[in-house]
């Protein structure tokens, strides 16, 4: 099935369809990225997924507004029970909340590497802060919510920065 835009559609209609399709693509990419997961039990209740890669890249590929719209759709669907989240919302809510802001933060930097690093830092700060509130322990949040993810997230951030440099939409 292909979706085509009638040739008589004006530029605004084409832009709206494009925005919706790109937002849906981001939500779909997040759902797929959540399925690529590796359990880090007993070190962390959250699995290692490809979601941070999608989040870090999305703002550069489709712009922060469309990326955030897709991420919001993903979050809302997950919150209402669609089986697309990699882990239960409880302990991981802070990471999901950070995902919504990352496209705006990351794309604000001229240097893509700095933007991706800032986005990754935001994910860790908001995610660990929520986990600390949820578990009543900052140490647990850092040990379970940050440290196990550092090597994998470094690789995902490097790959996202490389691709963003090549395909950045300004």
Short mmCIF file of C-alpha atoms in Angstrom, two decimals:
data_model
loop_
_atom_site.label_atom_id
_atom_site.label_comp_id
_atom_site.label_asym_id
_atom_site.label_seq_id
_atom_site.Cartn_x
_atom_site.Cartn_y
_atom_site.Cartn_z
CA UNK A 1 0.00 0.00 0.00
CA UNK A 2 1.34 3.39 -0.92
CA UNK A 3 0.15 6.75 0.21
CA UNK A 4 0.11 9.35 -2.47
CA UNK A 5 -0.63 13.00 -2.24
CA UNK A 6 -2.82 14.32 -5.08
CA UNK A 7 -0.98 16.54 -7.52
CA UNK A 8 -3.54 19.28 -6.90
CA UNK A 9 -2.71 19.43 -3.17
CA UNK A 10 -1.20 22.77 -2.23
CA UNK A 11 2.10 23.17 -0.44
CA UNK A 12 0.42 23.40 2.97
CA UNK A 13 -1.45 20.13 2.47
CA UNK A 14 1.74 18.43 1.33
CA UNK A 15 3.55 19.80 4.39
CA UNK A 16 0.88 18.51 6.76
CA UNK A 17 0.92 15.05 5.20
CA UNK A 18 4.72 15.05 5.33
CA UNK A 19 4.71 16.07 9.01
CA UNK A 20 2.22 13.37 9.94
CA UNK A 21 4.07 10.67 8.00
CA UNK A 22 7.44 11.62 9.47
CA UNK A 23 6.01 11.69 13.00
CA UNK A 24 4.44 8.27 12.48
CA UNK A 25 7.78 7.01 11.16
CA UNK A 26 9.53 8.19 14.33
CA UNK A 27 6.91 6.49 16.52
CA UNK A 28 7.27 3.31 14.48
CA UNK A 29 11.06 3.43 14.66
CA UNK A 30 10.82 3.77 18.44
CA UNK A 31 8.47 0.79 18.67
CA UNK A 32 10.85 -1.30 16.59
CA UNK A 33 13.88 -0.08 18.54
CA UNK A 34 12.18 -1.13 21.78
CA UNK A 35 11.99 -4.69 20.44
CA UNK A 36 15.76 -4.87 19.96
CA UNK A 37 16.59 -5.37 23.61
CA UNK A 38 19.10 -7.06 25.84
CA UNK A 39 18.27 -7.73 29.45
CA UNK A 40 20.67 -6.23 31.97
CA UNK A 41 19.18 -8.12 34.91
CA UNK A 42 20.24 -8.24 37.69
CA UNK A 43 22.11 -4.96 37.13
CA UNK A 44 19.16 -2.89 35.91
CA UNK A 45 15.38 -3.22 35.63
CA UNK A 46 15.55 -1.50 32.24
CA UNK A 47 16.83 -3.39 29.21
CA UNK A 48 19.41 -2.07 26.77
CA UNK A 49 17.54 -1.10 23.58
CA UNK A 50 18.13 0.86 20.40
CA UNK A 51 15.67 3.55 21.51
CA UNK A 52 18.32 6.09 22.50
CA UNK A 53 19.81 5.76 19.02
CA UNK A 54 16.45 6.61 17.44
CA UNK A 55 15.85 9.47 19.88
CA UNK A 56 19.29 10.99 19.29
CA UNK A 57 18.95 10.76 15.51
CA UNK A 58 15.28 11.66 14.99
CA UNK A 59 15.59 15.40 15.59
CA UNK A 60 18.34 15.67 13.00
CA UNK A 61 16.48 13.58 10.44
CA UNK A 62 12.99 15.08 10.58
CA UNK A 63 13.45 18.17 12.75
CA UNK A 64 12.73 18.55 16.45
CA UNK A 65 9.02 19.36 16.10
CA UNK A 66 8.18 16.26 14.05
CA UNK A 67 10.52 14.05 16.05
CA UNK A 68 8.93 15.14 19.34
CA UNK A 69 5.45 14.61 17.89
CA UNK A 70 6.38 11.05 16.98
CA UNK A 71 7.98 10.44 20.35
CA UNK A 72 4.89 11.82 22.07
CA UNK A 73 2.67 9.48 20.03
CA UNK A 74 4.91 6.58 21.03
CA UNK A 75 4.76 7.57 24.72
CA UNK A 76 0.98 8.04 24.72
CA UNK A 77 0.38 4.71 22.98
CA UNK A 78 2.66 3.00 25.49
CA UNK A 79 1.01 4.72 28.44
CA UNK A 80 -2.39 3.53 27.25
CA UNK A 81 -1.24 -0.05 27.08
CA UNK A 82 0.02 -0.62 23.55
CA UNK A 83 2.69 -3.31 23.83
CA UNK A 84 5.49 -1.08 22.53
CA UNK A 85 7.43 -0.09 25.65
CA UNK A 86 10.66 -1.92 26.43
CA UNK A 87 10.02 -1.83 30.18
CA UNK A 88 7.16 -0.90 32.53
CA UNK A 89 6.65 2.85 32.91
CA UNK A 90 7.25 2.96 36.67
CA UNK A 91 11.01 2.99 37.00
CA UNK A 92 11.69 4.16 33.43
CA UNK A 93 9.30 7.12 33.20
CA UNK A 94 12.14 9.64 33.52
CA UNK A 95 13.92 8.23 30.49
CA UNK A 96 10.73 8.36 28.45
CA UNK A 97 10.15 11.97 29.52
CA UNK A 98 13.71 12.85 28.52
CA UNK A 99 13.15 11.31 25.09
CA UNK A 100 10.55 14.00 24.36
CA UNK A 101 13.02 16.82 24.97
CA UNK A 102 16.14 15.34 23.36
CA UNK A 103 15.34 16.36 19.76
CA UNK A 104 15.03 20.00 20.87
CA UNK A 105 18.19 19.94 22.97
CA UNK A 106 20.40 18.00 20.57
CA UNK A 107 19.57 20.06 17.48
CA UNK A 108 20.30 23.36 19.24
CA UNK A 109 24.04 22.80 18.96
CA UNK A 110 25.99 23.59 15.79
CA UNK A 111 28.31 20.69 16.48
CA UNK A 112 26.41 17.42 16.11
CA UNK A 113 28.72 15.53 18.46
CA UNK A 114 28.09 18.10 21.19
CA UNK A 115 24.34 17.95 20.51
CA UNK A 116 24.23 14.17 20.72
CA UNK A 117 26.33 14.27 23.92
CA UNK A 118 23.96 16.85 25.43
CA UNK A 119 20.97 14.69 24.47
CA UNK A 120 22.55 11.63 26.05
CA UNK A 121 23.36 13.58 29.21
CA UNK A 122 19.74 14.79 29.39
CA UNK A 123 18.49 11.20 29.14
CA UNK A 124 20.77 10.16 32.01
CA UNK A 125 19.93 13.14 34.21
CA UNK A 126 16.13 12.93 33.89
CA UNK A 127 16.10 9.14 33.84
CA UNK A 128 18.31 8.76 36.90
CA UNK A 129 16.50 11.55 38.75
CA UNK A 130 13.16 9.79 38.29
CA UNK A 131 14.67 6.41 39.16
CA UNK A 132 16.13 7.94 42.33
CA UNK A 133 12.68 9.23 43.32
CA UNK A 134 11.09 5.90 42.42
CA UNK A 135 13.63 3.76 44.30
CA UNK A 136 14.40 6.31 47.06
CA UNK A 137 18.10 5.96 46.31
CA UNK A 138 20.39 8.08 44.15
CA UNK A 139 23.05 5.40 44.39
CA UNK A 140 20.66 2.76 43.03
CA UNK A 141 19.65 5.11 40.23
CA UNK A 142 23.24 5.65 39.15
CA UNK A 143 24.29 2.01 39.56
CA UNK A 144 21.17 0.60 37.85
CA UNK A 145 20.12 3.43 35.56
CA UNK A 146 23.36 4.92 34.25
CA UNK A 147 26.48 2.78 34.66
CA UNK A 148 25.30 -0.37 32.83
CA UNK A 149 24.28 1.73 29.84
CA UNK A 150 27.42 3.82 29.34
CA UNK A 151 29.29 1.55 26.87
CA UNK A 152 26.26 0.82 24.69
CA UNK A 153 25.05 4.40 24.74
CA UNK A 154 28.50 5.64 23.76
CA UNK A 155 28.36 3.43 20.66
CA UNK A 156 24.80 4.48 19.84
CA UNK A 157 25.67 8.17 20.33
CA UNK A 158 28.72 7.88 18.07
CA UNK A 159 26.66 6.18 15.35
CA UNK A 160 23.85 8.73 15.70
CA UNK A 161 26.29 11.65 15.49
CA UNK A 162 27.93 10.18 12.38
CA UNK A 163 24.59 9.67 10.63
CA UNK A 164 23.28 13.05 11.78
CA UNK A 165 26.33 14.76 10.27
CA UNK A 166 25.57 13.13 6.95
CA UNK A 167 21.78 13.59 6.85
CA UNK A 168 21.15 16.60 9.09
CA UNK A 169 18.06 18.60 8.18
CA UNK A 170 18.46 22.25 9.10
#
